[in-house]
Coordinates of C-alpha atoms and ligand atoms in Angstrom, one line a residue:
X196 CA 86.4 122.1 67.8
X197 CA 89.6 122.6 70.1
X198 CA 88.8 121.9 73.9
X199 CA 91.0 123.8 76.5
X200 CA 92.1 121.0 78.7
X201 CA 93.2 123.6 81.3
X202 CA 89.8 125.1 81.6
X203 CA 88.1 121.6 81.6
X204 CA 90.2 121.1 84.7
X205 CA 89.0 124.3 86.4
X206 CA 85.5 123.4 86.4
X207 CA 85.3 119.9 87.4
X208 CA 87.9 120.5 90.1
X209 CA 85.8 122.8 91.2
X210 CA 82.9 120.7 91.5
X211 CA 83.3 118.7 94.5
X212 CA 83.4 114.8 94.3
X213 CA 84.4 112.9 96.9
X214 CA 84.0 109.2 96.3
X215 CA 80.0 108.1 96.7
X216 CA 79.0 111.9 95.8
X217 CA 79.5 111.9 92.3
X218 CA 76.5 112.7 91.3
X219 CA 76.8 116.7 90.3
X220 CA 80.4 116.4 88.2
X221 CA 78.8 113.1 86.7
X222 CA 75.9 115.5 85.4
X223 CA 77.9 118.1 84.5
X224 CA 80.3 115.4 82.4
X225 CA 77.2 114.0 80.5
X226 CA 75.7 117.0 79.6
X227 CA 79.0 119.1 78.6
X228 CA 80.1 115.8 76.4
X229 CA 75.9 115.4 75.1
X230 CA 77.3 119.5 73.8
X231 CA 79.9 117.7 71.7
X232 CA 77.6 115.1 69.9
X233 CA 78.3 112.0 72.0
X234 CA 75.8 109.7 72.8
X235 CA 76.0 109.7 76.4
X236 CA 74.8 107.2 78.8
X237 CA 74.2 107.6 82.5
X238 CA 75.5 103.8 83.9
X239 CA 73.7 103.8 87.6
X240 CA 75.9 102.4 90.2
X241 CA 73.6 101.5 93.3
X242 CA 75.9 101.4 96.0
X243 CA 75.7 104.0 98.6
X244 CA 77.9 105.7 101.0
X245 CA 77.8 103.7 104.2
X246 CA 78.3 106.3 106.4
X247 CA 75.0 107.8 105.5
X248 CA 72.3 107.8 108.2
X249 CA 68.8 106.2 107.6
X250 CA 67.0 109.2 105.0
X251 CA 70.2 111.0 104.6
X252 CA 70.4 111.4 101.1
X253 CA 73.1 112.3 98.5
X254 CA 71.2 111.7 95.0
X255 CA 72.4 109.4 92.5
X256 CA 75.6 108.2 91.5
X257 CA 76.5 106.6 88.2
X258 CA 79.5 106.3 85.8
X259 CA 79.6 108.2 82.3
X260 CA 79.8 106.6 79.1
X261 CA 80.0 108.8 75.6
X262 CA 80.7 107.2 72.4
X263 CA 80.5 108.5 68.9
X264 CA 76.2 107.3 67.8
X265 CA 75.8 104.1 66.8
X266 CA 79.5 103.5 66.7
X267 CA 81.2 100.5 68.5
X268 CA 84.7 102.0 70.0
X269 CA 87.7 100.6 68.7
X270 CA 89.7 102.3 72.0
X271 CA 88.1 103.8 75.4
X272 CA 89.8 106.3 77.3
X273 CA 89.0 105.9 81.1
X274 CA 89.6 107.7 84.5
X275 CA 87.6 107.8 87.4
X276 CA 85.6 111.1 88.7
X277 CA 86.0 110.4 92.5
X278 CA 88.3 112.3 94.4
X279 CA 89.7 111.9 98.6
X280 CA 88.3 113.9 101.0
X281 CA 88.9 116.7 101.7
X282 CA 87.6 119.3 98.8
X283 CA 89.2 122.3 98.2
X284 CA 89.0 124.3 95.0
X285 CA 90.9 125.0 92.0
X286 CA 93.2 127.8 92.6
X287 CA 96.3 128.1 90.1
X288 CA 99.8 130.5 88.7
X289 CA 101.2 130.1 85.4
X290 CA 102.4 126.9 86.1
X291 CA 100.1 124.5 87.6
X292 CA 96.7 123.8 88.5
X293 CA 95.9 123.5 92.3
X294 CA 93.3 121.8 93.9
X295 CA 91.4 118.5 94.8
X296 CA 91.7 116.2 91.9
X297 CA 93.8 118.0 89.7
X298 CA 95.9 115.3 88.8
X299 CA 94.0 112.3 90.3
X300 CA 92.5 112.5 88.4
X301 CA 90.2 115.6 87.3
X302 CA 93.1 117.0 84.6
X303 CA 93.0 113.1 83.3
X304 CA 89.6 113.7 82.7
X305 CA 90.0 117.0 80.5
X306 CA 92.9 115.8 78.7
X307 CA 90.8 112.5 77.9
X308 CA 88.0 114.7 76.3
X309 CA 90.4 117.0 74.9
X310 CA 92.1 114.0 73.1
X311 CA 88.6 112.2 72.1
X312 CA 87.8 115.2 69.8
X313 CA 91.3 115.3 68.0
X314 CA 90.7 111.2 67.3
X315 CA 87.6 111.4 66.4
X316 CA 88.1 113.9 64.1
X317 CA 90.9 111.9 62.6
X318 CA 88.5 109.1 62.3
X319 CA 89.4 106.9 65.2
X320 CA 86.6 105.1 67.0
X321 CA 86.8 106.5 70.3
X322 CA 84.8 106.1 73.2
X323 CA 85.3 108.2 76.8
X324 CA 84.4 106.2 80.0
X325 CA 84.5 107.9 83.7
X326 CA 83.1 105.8 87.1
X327 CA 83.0 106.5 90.2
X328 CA 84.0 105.1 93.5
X329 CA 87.8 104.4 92.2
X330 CA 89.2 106.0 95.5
X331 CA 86.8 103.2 97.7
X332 CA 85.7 100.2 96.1
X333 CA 85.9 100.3 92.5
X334 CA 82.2 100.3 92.1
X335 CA 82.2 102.1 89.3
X336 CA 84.3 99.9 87.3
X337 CA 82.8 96.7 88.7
X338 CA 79.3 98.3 87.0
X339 CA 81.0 99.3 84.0
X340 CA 83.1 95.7 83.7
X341 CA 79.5 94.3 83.3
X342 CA 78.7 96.4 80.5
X343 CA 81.2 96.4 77.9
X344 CA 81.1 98.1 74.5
X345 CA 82.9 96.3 72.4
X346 CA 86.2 98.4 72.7
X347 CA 89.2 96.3 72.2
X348 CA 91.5 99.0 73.9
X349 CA 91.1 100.6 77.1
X350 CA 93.6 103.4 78.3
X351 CA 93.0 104.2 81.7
X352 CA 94.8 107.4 83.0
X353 CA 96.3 107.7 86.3
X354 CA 99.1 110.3 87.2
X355 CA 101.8 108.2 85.7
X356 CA 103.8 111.9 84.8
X357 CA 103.5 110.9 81.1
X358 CA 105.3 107.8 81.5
X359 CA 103.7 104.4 79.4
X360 CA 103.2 101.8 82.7
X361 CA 104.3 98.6 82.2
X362 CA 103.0 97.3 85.1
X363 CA 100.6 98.3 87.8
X364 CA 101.8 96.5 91.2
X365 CA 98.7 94.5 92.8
X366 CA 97.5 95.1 96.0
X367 CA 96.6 92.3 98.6
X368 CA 94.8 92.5 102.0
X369 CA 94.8 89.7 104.5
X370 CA 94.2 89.4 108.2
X371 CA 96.0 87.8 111.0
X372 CA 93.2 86.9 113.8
X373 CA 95.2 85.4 117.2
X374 CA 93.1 83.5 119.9
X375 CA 94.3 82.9 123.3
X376 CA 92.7 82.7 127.1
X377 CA 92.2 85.1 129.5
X378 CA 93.1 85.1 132.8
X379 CA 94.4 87.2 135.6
X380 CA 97.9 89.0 134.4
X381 CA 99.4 88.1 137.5
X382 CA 99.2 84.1 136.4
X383 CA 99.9 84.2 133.2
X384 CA 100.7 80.3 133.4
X385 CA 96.4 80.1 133.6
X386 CA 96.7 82.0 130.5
X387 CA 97.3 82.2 126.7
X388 CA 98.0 85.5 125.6
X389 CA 96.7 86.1 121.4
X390 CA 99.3 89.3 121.7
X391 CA 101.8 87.6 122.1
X392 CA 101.1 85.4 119.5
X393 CA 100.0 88.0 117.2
X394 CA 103.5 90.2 117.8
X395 CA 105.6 86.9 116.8
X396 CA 103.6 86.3 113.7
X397 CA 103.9 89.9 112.5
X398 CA 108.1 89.8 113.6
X399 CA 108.0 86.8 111.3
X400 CA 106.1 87.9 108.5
X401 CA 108.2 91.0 108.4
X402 CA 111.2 89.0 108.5
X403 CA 109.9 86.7 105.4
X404 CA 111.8 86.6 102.1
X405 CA 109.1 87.8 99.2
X406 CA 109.1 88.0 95.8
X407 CA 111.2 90.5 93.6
X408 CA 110.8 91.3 90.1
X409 CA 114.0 92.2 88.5
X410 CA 111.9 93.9 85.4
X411 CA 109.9 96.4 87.4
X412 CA 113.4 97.8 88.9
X413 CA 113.1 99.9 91.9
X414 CA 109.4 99.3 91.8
X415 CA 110.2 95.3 91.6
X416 CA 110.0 94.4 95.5
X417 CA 107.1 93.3 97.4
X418 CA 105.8 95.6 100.2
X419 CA 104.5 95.3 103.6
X420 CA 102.6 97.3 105.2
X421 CA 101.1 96.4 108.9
X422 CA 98.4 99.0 108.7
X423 CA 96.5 98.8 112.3
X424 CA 96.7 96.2 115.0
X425 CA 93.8 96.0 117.9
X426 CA 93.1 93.3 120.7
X427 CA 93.3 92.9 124.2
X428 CA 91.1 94.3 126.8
X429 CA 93.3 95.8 129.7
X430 CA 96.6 95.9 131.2
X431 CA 96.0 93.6 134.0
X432 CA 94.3 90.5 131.8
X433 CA 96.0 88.1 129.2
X434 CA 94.1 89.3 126.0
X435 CA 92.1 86.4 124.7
X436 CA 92.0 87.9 120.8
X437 CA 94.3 90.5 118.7
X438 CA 94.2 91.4 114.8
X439 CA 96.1 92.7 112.4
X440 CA 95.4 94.2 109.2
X441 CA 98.1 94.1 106.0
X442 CA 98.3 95.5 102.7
X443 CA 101.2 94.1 100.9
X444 CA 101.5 95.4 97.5
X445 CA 102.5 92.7 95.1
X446 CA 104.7 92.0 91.9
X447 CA 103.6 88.6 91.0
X448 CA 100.8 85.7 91.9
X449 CA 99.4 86.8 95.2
X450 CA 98.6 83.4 95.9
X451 CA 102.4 82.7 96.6
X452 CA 102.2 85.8 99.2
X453 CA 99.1 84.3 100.8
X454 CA 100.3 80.5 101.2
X455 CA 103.6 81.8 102.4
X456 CA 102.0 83.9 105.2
X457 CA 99.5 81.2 106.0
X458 CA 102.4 78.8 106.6
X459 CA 104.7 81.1 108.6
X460 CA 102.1 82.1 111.3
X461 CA 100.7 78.7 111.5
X462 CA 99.4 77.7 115.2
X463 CA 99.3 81.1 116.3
X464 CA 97.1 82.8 113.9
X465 CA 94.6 82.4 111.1
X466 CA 94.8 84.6 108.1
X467 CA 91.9 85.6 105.9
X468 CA 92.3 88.2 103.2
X469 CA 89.0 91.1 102.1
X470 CA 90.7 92.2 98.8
X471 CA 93.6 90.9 95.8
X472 CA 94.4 93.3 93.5
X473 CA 96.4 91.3 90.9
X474 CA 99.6 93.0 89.4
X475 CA 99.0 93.5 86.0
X476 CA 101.8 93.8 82.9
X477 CA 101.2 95.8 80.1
X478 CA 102.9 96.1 76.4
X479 CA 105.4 98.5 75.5
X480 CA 104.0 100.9 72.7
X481 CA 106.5 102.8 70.8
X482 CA 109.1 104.7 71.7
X483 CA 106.7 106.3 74.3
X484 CA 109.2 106.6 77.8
X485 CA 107.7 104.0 80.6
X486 CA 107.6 103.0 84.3
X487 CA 105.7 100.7 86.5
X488 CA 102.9 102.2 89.1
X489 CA 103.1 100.7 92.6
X490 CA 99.8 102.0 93.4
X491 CA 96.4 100.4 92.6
X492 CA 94.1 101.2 89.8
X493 CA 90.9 100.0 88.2
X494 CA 92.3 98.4 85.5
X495 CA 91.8 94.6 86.9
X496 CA 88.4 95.7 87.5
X497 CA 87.6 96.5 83.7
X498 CA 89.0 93.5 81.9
X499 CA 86.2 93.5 79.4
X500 CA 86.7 96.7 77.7
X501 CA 90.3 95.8 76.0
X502 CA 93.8 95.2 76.4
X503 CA 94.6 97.8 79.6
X504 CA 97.6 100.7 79.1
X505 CA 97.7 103.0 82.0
X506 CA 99.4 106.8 81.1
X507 CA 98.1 110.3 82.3
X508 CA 99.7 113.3 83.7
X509 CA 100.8 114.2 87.8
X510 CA 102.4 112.6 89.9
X511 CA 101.0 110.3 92.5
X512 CA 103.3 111.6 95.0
X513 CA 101.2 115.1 95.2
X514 CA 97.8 112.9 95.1
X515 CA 95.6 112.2 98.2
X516 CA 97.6 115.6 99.6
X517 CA 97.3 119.0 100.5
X518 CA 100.1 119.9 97.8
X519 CA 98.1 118.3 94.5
X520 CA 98.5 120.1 91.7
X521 CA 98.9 119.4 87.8
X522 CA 101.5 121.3 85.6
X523 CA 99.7 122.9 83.1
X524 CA 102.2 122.2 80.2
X525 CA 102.1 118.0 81.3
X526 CA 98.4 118.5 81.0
X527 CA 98.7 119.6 77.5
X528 CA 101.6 117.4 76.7
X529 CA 99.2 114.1 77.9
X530 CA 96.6 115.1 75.4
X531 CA 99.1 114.6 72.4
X532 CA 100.2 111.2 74.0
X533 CA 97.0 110.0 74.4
X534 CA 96.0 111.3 70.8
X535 CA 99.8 109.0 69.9
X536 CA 99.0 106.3 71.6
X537 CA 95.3 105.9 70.8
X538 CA 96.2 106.2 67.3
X539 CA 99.1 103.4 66.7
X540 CA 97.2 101.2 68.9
X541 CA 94.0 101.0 66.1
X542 CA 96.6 101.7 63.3
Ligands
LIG276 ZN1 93.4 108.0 90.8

């Protein structure tokens, strides 16, 4: 049976799923794949949207597993079903696809499934895995990483605009906490101000040489970002704390980043770090055209389902916007490269 990857798209776009309420689109997932003869299994993934309030309640959540019965996948195609707030439905022209999730990463999904049934009916082993929570925590693929099937290929679909990646940048938080003394503005000398501090750490760290890597081209630089700074308490008193928070997105060992930021705000700050995303290479597969993401994925999260390649339709630049869309002719183009690639990978 052909599946229309366009129409796929309509519906689960139009179901909303904003990461932690994944529940309906993971229901409508298993029982529309369960309608094509997979085996389907619900994989629960307990944790729960923080924000809730005490008896607020959201039903379950839980990532979507469909293999062919009783077979062990040779390859697993894998996206995630979570979307960013805020929802809005699928609305479309004859070009594109509109709508929350349309290419990150609802039209992924379709053009997964659409795929699966052209490989299986080839013969391929094939397996289809969607989790949740990509878009927070990678709960879903933490879950899922603990339950491998056997699968010794794992293409995970992002919007890449049909380009092979062959490398996913990594992504590295740390902190910079600055202590001083307070005392009355007007004598600073009784004083030790941690703003101050903090301010010439950050002008440092933003002055520090980091790594390049001359393969990954214009994606091959390290990044900084100094997302939010707080601290201090009012005008009129030498602040006795100040933080900042960091993402630096990273083309090599993040450990080098880290030391190297430890040493240049030494004595004025301490640096801890809440999350290291490691970059990750990937092989070259054909004459397929490539590039390297310098966004995060879950592929370090799902290192026991297979060697990783990340390709899927979009581009990330219309993601997390109100401008996402998908063009329907990429869409349908992805399902034929993932039908390629699937197929000279288990060749
Ligand atoms: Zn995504």
């Amino acid at each position: 049976m052909n599946i229309d990857a366009i129409d796929l798209t309509r519906k689960l776009v139009n179901i909303e799923s904003t990461s932690y309420h994944e529940g309906a689109v993971g229901e409508f997932l298993a029982e529309y794949l369960a309608a094509q003869r997979y085996s389907v299994e619900r994989m629960a993934v307990a944790q729960r949207d923080p924000a809730l309030k005490p008896g607020e309640d959201v039903g379950e959540r839980f990532n979507v597993y469909a293999a062919l019965p009783g077979v062990t996948p040779d390859v697993v195609l894998s996206t995630h079903m979570d979307t960013v707030p805020p929802f809005f439905g699928c609305t479309e022209d004859d070009e594109f696809l509109y709508g929350r999730g349309t290419c990150d990463a609802k039209g992924i999904i379709a053009a997964q499934v659409a795929a699966a049934e052209q490989l299986r009916e080839a013969g391929v082993k094939v397996g289809l895995l969607f989790v949740v929570g990509e878009e927070r925590d990678s709960a879903g693929a933490k879950v899922a990483n603990e339950n491998p099937r056997g699968s010794r290929f794992l293409i995970n679909g992002e919007p890449t605009e049909n380009h092979l990646a062959l490398a996913t940048k990594g992504a590295l938080r740390v902190e910079l906490h600055a202590h001083g003394r307070m005392a009355h503005s007007a004598y600073p000398e009784l004083g030790e101000s941690a703003i101050d501090k903090l301010v010439e750490s950050l002008h440092d760290v933003l002055a520090m040489e980091l790594p390049i890597e001359p393969e990954f081209g214009e994606a091959g630089k390290t990044t900084v970002n100094i997302g939010l700074i707080s601290g201090g308490r009012a005008p009129n008193v030498i602040p006795d704390k100040a933080e900042a928070q960091i993402l630096i997105r990273t083309v090599g060992p993040s450990q080098d980043v880290k030391d190297a930021i430890t040493r240049v705000v030494r004595g004025r700050a301490e640096v801890t770090s809440s999350l290291d995303l490691s970059c990750i290479r990937m092989r070259r597969v054909g004459e397929l055209p490539t590039m390297v993401a310098k966004f995060a994925t879950d592929i370090p999260m799902l290192p026991a389902w297979g060697e990783p390649f990340l390709l899927g339709p979009g581009s990330i630049h219309v993601a997390h916007t109100p401008d996402e869309r998908i063009s329907k002719k990429e869409l349908l183009a992805c399902v034929d490269l993932y039908v390629e690639l699937a197929t000279s990978l288990v060749k």
